[in-house]
Coordinates of C-alpha atoms in Angstrom, one line a residue:
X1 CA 89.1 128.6 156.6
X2 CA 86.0 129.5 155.2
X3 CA 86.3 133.0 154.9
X4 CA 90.1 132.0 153.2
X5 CA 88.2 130.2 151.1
X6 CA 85.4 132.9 150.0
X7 CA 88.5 135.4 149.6
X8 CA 90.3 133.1 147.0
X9 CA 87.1 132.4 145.3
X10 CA 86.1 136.5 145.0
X11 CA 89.6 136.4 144.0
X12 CA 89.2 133.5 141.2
X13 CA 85.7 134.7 139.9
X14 CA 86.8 138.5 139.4
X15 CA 90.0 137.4 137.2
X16 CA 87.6 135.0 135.0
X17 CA 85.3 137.8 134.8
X18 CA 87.9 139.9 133.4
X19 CA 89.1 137.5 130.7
X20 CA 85.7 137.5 129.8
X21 CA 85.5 141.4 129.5
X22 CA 88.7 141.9 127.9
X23 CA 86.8 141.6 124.3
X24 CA 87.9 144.8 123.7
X25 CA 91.2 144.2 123.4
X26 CA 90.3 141.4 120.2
X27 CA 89.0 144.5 118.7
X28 CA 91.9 144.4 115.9
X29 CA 90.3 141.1 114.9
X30 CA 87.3 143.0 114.5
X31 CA 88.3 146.0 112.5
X32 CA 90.3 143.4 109.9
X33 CA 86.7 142.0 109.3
X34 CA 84.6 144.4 109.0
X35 CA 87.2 146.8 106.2
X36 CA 87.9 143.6 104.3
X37 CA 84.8 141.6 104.7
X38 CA 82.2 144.3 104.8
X39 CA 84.4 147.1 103.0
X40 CA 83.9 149.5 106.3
X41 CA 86.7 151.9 106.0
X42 CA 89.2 152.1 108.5
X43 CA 88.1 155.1 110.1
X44 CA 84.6 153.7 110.0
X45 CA 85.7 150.6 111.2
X46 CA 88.0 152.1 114.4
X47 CA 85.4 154.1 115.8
X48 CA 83.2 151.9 117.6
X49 CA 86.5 151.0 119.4
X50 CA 87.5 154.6 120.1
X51 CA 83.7 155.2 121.5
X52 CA 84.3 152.0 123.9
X53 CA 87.6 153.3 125.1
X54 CA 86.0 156.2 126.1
X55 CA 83.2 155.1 127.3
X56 CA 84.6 152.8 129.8
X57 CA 86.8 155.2 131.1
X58 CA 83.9 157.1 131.8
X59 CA 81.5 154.6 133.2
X60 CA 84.3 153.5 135.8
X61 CA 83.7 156.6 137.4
X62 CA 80.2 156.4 137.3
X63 CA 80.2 152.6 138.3
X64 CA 82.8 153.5 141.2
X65 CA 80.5 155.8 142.7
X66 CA 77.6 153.2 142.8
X67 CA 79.0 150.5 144.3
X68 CA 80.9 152.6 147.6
X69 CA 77.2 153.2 148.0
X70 CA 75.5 149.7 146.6
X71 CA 77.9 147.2 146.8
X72 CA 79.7 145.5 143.7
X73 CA 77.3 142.7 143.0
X74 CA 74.0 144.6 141.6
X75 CA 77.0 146.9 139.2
X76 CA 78.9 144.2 138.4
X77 CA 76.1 142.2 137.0
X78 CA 74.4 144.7 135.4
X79 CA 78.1 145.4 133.6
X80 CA 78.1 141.9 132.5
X81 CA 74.6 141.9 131.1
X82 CA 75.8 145.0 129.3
X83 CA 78.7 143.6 128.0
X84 CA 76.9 140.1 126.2
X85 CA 74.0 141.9 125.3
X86 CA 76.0 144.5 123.7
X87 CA 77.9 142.0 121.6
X88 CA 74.6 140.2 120.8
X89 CA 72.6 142.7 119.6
X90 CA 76.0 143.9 117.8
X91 CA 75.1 140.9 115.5
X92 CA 72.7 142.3 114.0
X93 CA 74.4 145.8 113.2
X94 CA 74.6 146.7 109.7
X95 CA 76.1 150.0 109.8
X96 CA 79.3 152.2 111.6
X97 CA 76.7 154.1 113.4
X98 CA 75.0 151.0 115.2
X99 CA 78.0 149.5 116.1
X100 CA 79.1 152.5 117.4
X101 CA 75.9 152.0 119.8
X102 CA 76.1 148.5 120.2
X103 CA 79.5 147.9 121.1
X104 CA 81.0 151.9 121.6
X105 CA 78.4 152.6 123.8
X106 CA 76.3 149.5 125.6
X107 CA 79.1 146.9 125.5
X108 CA 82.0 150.3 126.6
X109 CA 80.1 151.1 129.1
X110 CA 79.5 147.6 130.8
X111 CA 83.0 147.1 130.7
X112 CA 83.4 149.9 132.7
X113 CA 80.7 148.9 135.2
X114 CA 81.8 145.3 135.3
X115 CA 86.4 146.0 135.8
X116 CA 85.1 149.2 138.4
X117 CA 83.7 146.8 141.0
X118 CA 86.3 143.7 140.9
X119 CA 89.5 145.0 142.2
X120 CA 87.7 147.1 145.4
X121 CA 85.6 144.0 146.5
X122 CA 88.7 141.5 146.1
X123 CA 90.9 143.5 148.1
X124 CA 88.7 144.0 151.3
X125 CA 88.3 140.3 151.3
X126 CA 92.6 140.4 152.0
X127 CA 94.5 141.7 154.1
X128 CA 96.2 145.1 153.1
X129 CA 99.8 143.2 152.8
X130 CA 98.0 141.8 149.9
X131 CA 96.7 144.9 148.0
X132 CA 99.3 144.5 145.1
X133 CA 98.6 140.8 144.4
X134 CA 95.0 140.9 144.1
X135 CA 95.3 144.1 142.0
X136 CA 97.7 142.5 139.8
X137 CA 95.8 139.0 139.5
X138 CA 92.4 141.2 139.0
X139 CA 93.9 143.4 135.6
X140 CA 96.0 140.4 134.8
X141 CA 92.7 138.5 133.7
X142 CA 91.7 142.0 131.5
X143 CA 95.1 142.0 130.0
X144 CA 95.5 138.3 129.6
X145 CA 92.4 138.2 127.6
X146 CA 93.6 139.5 124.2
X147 CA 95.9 136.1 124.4
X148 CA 92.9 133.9 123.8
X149 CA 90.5 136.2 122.5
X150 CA 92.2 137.4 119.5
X151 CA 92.6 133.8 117.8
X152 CA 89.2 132.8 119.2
X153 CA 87.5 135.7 117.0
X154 CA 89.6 135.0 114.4
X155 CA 89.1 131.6 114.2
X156 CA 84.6 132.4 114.6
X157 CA 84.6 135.2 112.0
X158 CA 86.9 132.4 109.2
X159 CA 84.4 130.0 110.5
X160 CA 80.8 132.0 111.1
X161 CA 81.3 135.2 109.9
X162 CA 81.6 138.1 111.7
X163 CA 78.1 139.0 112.7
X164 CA 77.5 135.3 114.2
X165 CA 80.9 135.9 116.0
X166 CA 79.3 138.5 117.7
X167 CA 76.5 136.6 119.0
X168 CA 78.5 134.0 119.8
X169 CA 80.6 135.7 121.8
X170 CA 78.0 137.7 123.7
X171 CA 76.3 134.4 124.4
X172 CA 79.4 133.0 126.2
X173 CA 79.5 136.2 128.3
X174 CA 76.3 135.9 129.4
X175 CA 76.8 132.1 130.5
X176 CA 80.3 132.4 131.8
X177 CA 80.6 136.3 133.4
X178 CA 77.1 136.8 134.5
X179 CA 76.8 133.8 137.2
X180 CA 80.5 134.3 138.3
X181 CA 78.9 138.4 138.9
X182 CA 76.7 137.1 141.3
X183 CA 79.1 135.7 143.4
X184 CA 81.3 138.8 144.1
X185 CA 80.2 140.6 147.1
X186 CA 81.8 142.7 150.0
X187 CA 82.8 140.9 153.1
X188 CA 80.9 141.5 156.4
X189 CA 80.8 144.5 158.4
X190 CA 82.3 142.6 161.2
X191 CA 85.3 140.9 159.1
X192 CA 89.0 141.6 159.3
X193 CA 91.5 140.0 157.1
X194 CA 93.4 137.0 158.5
X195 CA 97.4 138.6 158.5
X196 CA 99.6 136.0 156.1
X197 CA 102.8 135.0 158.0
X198 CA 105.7 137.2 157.9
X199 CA 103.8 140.1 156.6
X200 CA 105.5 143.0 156.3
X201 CA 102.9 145.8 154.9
X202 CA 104.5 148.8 152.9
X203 CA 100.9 150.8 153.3
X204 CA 100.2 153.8 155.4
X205 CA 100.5 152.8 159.1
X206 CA 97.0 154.7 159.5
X207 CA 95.0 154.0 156.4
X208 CA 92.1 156.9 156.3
X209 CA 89.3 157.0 154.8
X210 CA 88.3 160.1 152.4
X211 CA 86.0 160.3 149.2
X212 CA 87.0 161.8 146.7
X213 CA 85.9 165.6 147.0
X214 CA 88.8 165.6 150.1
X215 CA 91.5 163.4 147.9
X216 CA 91.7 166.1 145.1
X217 CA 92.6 168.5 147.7
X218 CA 95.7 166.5 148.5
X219 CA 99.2 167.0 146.6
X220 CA 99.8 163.0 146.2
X221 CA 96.4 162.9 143.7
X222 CA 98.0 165.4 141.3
X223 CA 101.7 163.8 141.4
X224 CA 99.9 160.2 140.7
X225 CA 97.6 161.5 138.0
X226 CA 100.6 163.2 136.0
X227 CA 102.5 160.1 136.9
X228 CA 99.3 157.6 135.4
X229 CA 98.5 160.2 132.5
X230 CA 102.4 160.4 131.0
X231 CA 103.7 156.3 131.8
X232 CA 100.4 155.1 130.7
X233 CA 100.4 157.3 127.2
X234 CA 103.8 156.0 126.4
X235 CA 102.3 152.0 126.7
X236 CA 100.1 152.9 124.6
X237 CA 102.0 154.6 122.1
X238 CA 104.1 151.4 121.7
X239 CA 101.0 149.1 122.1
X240 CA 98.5 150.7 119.6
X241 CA 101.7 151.0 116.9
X242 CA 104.3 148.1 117.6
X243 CA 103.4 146.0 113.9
X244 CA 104.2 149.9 112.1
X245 CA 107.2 150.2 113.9
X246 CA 108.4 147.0 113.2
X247 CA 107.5 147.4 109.3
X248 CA 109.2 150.7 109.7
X249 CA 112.5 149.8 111.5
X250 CA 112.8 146.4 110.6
X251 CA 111.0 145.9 107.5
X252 CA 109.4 143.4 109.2
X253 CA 105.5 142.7 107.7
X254 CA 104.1 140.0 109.5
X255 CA 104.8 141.0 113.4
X256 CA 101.6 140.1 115.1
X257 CA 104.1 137.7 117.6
X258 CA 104.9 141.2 118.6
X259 CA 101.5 141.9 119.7
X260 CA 101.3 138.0 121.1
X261 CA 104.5 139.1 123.7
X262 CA 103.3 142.5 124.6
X263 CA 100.0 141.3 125.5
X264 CA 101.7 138.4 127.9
X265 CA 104.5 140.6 129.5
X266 CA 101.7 142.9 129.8
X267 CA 99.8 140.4 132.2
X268 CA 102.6 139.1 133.7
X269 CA 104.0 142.9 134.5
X270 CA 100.7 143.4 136.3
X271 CA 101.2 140.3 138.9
X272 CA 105.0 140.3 139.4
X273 CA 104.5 144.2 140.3
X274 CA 102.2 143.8 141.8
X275 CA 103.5 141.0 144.1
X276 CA 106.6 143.4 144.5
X277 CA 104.5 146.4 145.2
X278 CA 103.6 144.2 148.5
X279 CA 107.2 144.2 149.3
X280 CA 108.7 147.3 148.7
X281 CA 105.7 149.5 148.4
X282 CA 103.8 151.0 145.4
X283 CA 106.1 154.3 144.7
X284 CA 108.8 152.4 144.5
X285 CA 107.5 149.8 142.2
X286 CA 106.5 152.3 140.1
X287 CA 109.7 154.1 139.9
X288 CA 111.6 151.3 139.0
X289 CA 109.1 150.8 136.0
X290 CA 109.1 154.2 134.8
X291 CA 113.6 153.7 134.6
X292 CA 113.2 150.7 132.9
X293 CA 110.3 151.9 130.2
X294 CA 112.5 155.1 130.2
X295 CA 115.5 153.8 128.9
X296 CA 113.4 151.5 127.0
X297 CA 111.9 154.5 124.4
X298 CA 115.5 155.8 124.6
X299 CA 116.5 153.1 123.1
X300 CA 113.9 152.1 121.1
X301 CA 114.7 153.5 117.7
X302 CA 117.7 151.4 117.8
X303 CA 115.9 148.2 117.9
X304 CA 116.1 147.3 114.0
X305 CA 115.9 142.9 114.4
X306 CA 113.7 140.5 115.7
X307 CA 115.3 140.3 118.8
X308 CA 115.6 144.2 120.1
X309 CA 112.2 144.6 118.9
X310 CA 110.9 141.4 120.9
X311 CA 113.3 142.9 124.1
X312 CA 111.5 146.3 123.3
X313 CA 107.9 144.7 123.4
X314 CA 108.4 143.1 126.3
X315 CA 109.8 146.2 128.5
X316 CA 106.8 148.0 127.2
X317 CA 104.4 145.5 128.1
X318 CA 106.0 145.4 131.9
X319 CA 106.3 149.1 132.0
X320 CA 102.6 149.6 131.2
X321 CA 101.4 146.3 133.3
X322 CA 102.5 147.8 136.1
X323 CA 100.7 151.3 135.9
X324 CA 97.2 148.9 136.3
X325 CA 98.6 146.6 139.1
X326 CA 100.4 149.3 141.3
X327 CA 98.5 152.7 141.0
X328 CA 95.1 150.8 142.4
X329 CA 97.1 149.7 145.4
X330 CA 98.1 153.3 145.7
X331 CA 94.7 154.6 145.6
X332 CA 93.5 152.2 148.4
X333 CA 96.6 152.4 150.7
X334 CA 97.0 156.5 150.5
X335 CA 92.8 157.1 150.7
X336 CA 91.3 154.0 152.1
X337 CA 88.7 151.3 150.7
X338 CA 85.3 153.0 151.7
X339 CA 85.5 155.7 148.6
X340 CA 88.3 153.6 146.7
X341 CA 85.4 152.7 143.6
X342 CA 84.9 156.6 143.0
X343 CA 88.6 157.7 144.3
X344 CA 90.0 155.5 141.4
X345 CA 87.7 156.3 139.2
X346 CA 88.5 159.9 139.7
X347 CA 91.8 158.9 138.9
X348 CA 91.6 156.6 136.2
X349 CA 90.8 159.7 134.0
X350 CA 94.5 159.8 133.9
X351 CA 94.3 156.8 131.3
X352 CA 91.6 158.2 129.8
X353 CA 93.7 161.5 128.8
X354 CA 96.5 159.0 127.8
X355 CA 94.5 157.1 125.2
X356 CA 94.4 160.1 123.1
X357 CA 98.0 161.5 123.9
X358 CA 99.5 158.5 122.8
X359 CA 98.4 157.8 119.3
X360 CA 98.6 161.6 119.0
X361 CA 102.2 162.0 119.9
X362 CA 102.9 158.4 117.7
X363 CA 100.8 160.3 114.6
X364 CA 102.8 163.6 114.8
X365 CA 105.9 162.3 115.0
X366 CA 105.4 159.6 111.9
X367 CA 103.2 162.6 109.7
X368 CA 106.2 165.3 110.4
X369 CA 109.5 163.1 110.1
X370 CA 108.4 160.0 108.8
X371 CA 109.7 157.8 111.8
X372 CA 108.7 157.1 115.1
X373 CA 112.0 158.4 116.7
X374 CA 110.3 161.8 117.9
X375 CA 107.8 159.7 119.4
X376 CA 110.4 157.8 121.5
X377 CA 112.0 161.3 122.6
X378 CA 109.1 162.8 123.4
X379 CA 107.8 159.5 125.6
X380 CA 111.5 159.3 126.9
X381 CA 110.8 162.9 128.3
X382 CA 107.6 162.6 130.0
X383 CA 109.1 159.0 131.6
X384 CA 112.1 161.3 133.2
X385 CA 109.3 163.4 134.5
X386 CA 107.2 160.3 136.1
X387 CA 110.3 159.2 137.7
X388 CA 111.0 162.6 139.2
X389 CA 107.7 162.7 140.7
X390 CA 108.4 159.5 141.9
X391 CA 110.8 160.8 144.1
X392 CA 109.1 163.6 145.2
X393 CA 105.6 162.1 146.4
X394 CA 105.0 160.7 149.8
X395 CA 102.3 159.0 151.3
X396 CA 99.5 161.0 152.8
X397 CA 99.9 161.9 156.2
X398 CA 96.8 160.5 157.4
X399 CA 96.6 162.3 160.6
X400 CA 97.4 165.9 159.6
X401 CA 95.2 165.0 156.6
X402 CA 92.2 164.2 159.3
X403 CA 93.1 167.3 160.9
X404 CA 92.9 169.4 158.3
X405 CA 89.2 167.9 157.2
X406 CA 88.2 168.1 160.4
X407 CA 88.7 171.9 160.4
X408 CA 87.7 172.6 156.9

């Protein structure tokens, strides 16, 4: 019972964690501050959230690497720290280039140490009929976070200012996220996952163990990057532009309830496919996503009223939820847990390619024709493509794959 217990609380403390962390997603609230308060320009004023984006992506790799070889607790508090003291000392920035420092850089890059270590310690506290739900409860916390976060800062900067919002903020990171930090930790050497009844486990039937130097050479890694990379770029097309489009197709001004029910199917998407992923297996719950967000940007030009653009939102937010629930269960079951922090992080550079394909292929399309409908064809295309690959890829055959390292 007690190690039930310990697994619920790694399980509890990692998604509280990652509401805390998920400040970057109440950047918006941010950027409205600092051009209308300040006077920042936009571009000034978008940049230290561009250098976080790609920062994180960057130091998940790096922090993935560290803890297979340290363990999650030393990286994961040091990532907190990061994270409030970058917020904190973002107080006291006066400038685009040292908040592009404070929060691009220190704050980006504890995010990435912090979210690199939760999901790989939760899981080895569960058993592997599990991997989906802990996944999908872990980025659930990340993605829930812009639900409270955004009104929060707005409400601090109306109230404070934005530059006490900031300390404020970082503050309540340090008290909340750094104490729950040092209570993540891998399990013993010695301990193996109690089976829940009735569990049926979709995984490989021989799980096996390979860093990442031995996954690139396999044909599954390339099928789920291009899979990651092209699903993920057409989330965040419609997340980074859903108010425009609304203004655009609907006329509608004032859609941040758009944003509001993204942001929730978002983190509901990540548990329910996760849950399912348990079920019917990862592939497949990915398939199924890439149909729906598919037909979805087929669609999606069409939606000209509240309601289609509400039904719109909400298949994105799925569709994309999904990608950060399944693809981690993927990584574990097809490569194993020993490498899985540097493995994912190998492959999470699929997301990071997506953050700049996304806005790009949103920009094009609006600067050439003036609409988003190119957008929507052009992300319908590359969701026929993930769901073609879904068809085609297979779990790794984990004993011709031993085989074949063996000889190498």
């Amino acid at each position: 019972m007690k190690k039930i217990d310990k697994a619920m609380q790694i399980l509890l403390a990692g998604f509280c964690i990652n509401l805390c962390m998920g400040i970057l997603y109440a950047w918006s609230v941010f950027k409205q501050a600092l051009v209308v308060d300040l006077g920042w320009s936009n571009a000034d004023a978008s940049m230290p959230y561009t250098v976080a984006v790609i920062t994180f992506a960057v130091s998940l790799l790096i922090a993935g690497v560290l803890q297979d070889r340290m363990g999650p607790r030393r990286i994961l508090i040091l990532g907190t720290v990061m994270v409030g003291l970058g917020m904190i000392i973002s107080s006291f920035a006066t400038t685009p280039l040292m908040l592009i420092i404070t929060f691009g850089l220190l704050t980006g890059c504890g995010i990435g140490f912090g979210y690199a270590c939760l999901a790989p310690s939760a899981m080895k506290w569960f058993h592997p009929s599990k991997k989906g739900m802990v996944n999908g409860l872990i980025a659930a916390g990340f993605g829930l976070a812009a639900v409270y976060l955004a009104p929060l800062t707005s409400t601090l900067i109306s109230t404070y200012g934005i530059n006490t919002s900031f300390l404020i903020l970082g503050c309540a990171v340090l008290v909340i996220a750094v104490p729950l930090a040092c209570t993540i930790n891998n399990p013993p050497a010695d301990y193996t996952p109690v089976a829940p009844a009735g569990a049926a486990y979709k995984g490989s039937t021989k799980p096996v163990d390979i860093n990442w130097r031995a996954m690139i050479k396999t044909p599954q890694f390339y099928s789920l990057w291009l899979m990651f990379a092209l699903a993920s770029s057409a989330g965040l097309m419609v997340i980074g532009n859903i108010t425009s489009m609304a203004a655009q197709q609907a006329n509608i001004t004032q859609a941040a309830y758009l944003v509001v029910i993204l942001s929730i199917f978002n983190s509901g998407g990540r548990i329910a496919a996760g849950m399912l992923s348990d079920k019917i297996g990862g592939v497949k719950t990915l398939m199924i996503a890439f149909i729906m967000q598919g037909i979805n940007m087929a669609l999606f030009a069409s939606f000209n009223t509240d309601f289609t653009l509400m039904i719109g939102a909400a298949l994105a937010g799925v569709g994309y939820g999904t990608l950060l629930a399944v693809f981690p269960s993927i990584i574990a079951d097809y490569y194993g847990l020993k490498n899985y922090g540097a493995n994912y992080g190998v492959l999470y550079t699929a997301w990071g390619i997506s953050g700049f394909i996304g806005p790009v292929v949103a920009a094009v399309a609006v600067d050439t024709t003036g609409t988003y409908t190119l957008a929507y064809t052009i992300c319908a295309v590359m969701m026929a493509v993930a769901i073609f690959l879904s068809f085609i890829t297979k779990p790794v055959d984990a004993e011709a794959l031993e085989k074949k390292l063996a000889n190498a």
